[in-house]
CSV table of C-alpha atoms in Angstrom, one decimal:
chain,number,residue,atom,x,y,z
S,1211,UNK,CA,-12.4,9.9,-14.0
S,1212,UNK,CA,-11.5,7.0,-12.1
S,1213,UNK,CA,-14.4,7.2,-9.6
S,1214,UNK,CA,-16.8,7.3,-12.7
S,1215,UNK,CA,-15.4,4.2,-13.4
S,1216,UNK,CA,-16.0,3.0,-9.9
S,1217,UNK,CA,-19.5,4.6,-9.5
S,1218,UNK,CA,-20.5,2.8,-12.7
S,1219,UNK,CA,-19.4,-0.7,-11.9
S,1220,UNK,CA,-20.9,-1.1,-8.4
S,1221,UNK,CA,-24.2,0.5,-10.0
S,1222,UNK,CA,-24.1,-2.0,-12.7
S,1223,UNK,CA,-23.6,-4.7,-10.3
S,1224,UNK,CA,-25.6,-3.2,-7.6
S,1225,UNK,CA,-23.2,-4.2,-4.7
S,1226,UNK,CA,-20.8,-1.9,-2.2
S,1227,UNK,CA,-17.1,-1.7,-2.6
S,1228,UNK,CA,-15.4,-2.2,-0.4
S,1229,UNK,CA,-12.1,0.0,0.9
S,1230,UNK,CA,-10.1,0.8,-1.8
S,1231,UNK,CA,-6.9,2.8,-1.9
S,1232,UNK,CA,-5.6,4.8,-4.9
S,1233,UNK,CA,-3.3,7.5,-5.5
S,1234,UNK,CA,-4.7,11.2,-6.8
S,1235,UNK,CA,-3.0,14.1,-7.8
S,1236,UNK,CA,-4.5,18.1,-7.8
S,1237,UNK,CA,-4.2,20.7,-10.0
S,1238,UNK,CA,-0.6,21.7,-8.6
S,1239,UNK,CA,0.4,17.8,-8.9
S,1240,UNK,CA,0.3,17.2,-5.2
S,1241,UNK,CA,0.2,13.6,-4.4
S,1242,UNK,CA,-2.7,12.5,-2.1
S,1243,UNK,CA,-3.8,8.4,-1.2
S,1244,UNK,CA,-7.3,8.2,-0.2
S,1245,UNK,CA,-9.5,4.9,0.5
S,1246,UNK,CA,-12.6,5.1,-0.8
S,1247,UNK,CA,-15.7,2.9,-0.6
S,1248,UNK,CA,-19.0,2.8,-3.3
S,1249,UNK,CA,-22.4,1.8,-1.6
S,1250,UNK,CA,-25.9,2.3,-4.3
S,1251,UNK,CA,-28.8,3.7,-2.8
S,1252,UNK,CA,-31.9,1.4,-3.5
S,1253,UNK,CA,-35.4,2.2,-3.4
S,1254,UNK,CA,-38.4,-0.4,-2.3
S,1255,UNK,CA,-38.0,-2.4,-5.0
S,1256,UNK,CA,-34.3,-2.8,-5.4
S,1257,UNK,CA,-33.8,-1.1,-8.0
S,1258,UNK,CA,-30.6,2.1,-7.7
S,1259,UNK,CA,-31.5,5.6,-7.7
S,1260,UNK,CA,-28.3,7.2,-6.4
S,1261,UNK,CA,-25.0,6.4,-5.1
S,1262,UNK,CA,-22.9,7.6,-2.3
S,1263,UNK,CA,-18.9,7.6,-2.8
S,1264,UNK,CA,-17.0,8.3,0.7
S,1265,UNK,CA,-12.9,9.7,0.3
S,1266,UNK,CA,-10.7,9.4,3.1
S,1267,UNK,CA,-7.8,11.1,3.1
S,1268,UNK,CA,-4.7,8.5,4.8
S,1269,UNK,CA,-2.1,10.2,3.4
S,1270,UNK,CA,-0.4,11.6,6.0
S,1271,UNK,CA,-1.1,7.7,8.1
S,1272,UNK,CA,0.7,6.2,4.7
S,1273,UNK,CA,3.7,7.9,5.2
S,1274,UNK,CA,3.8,7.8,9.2
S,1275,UNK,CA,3.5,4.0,8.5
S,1276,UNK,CA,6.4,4.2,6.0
S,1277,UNK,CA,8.1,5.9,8.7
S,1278,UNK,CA,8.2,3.4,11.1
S,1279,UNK,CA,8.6,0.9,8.7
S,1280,UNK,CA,11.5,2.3,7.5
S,1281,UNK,CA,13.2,3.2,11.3
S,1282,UNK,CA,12.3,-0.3,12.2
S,1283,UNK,CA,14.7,-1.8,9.7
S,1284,UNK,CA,17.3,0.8,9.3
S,1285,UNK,CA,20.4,2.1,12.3
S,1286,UNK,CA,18.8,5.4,13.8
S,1287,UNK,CA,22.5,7.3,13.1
S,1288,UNK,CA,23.6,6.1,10.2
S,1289,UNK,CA,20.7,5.0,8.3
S,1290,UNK,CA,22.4,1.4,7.0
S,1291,UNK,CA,20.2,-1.2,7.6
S,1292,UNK,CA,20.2,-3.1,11.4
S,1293,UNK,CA,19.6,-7.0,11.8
S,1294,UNK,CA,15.9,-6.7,12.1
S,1295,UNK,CA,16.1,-5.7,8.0
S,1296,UNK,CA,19.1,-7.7,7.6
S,1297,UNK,CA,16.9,-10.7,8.5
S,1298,UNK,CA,14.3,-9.7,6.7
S,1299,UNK,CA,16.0,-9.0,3.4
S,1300,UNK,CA,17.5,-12.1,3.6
S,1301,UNK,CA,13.9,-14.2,4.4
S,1302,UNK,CA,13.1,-12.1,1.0
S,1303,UNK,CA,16.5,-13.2,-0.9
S,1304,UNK,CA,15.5,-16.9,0.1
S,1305,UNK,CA,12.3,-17.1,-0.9
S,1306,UNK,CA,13.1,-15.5,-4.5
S,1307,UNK,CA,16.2,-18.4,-5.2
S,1308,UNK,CA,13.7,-20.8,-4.0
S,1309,UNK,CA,11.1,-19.8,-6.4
S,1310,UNK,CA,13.4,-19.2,-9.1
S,1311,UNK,CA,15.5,-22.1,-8.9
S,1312,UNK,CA,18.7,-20.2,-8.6
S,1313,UNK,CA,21.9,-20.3,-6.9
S,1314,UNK,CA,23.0,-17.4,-5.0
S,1315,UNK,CA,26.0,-16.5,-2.7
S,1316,UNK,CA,25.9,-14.8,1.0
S,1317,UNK,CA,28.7,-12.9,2.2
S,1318,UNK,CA,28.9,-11.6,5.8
S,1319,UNK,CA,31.1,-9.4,7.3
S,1320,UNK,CA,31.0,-9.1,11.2
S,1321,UNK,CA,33.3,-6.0,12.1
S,1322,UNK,CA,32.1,-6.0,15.7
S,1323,UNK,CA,34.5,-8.6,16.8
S,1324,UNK,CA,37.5,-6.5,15.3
């Protein structure tokens, strides 16, 4: 239903869409993300006479990327999170008490010199 949608708006408009990504789920409620992309289909005068909807599957490159995302933040062995996400979720923790004008407290605890 949603590419309906999609189909009817860039007909309407007569322009492509561009990539797109959006989550779909089949008949046994598997989850899929595919990109998808709307170009119409003129004839000599401009006017539509068809359209052509491309899916591609990037499910399987969604997750990967997930993945790596998640490994590149997070101790291989125990799965607590290493300085590179330390840094990170604190860049994140910054930015929010800047933005929302609050006061907030940072506690660190270095066992490694024990």
């Amino acid at each position: 239903m949603i590419f309906f949608a999609v189909l009817l708006h860039a007909r309407e408009r007569n322009k492509a869409i561009a990539r797109q990504t959006v989550a779909l789920a089949n008949r046994r409620g598997e989850r899929f993300i595919v990109e998808y992309a709307v170009a119409p289909i003129n004839d000599p005068d401009g006017q539509v006479e068809g359209m052509v909807l491309v899916l591609h599957d990037v499910t399987e490159s969604q997750a990967l990327t997930a993945k790596l995302a998640y490994q590149a933040d997070h101790d291989y062995l125990t799965g607590l999170t290493n300085r590179r996400g330390f840094e990170r979720a604190l860049i994140a923790a910054h930015q929010l008490a800047t933005e929302s004008n609050q006061q907030h407290i940072l506690m660190l605890l270095d066992f490694g010199s024990i």
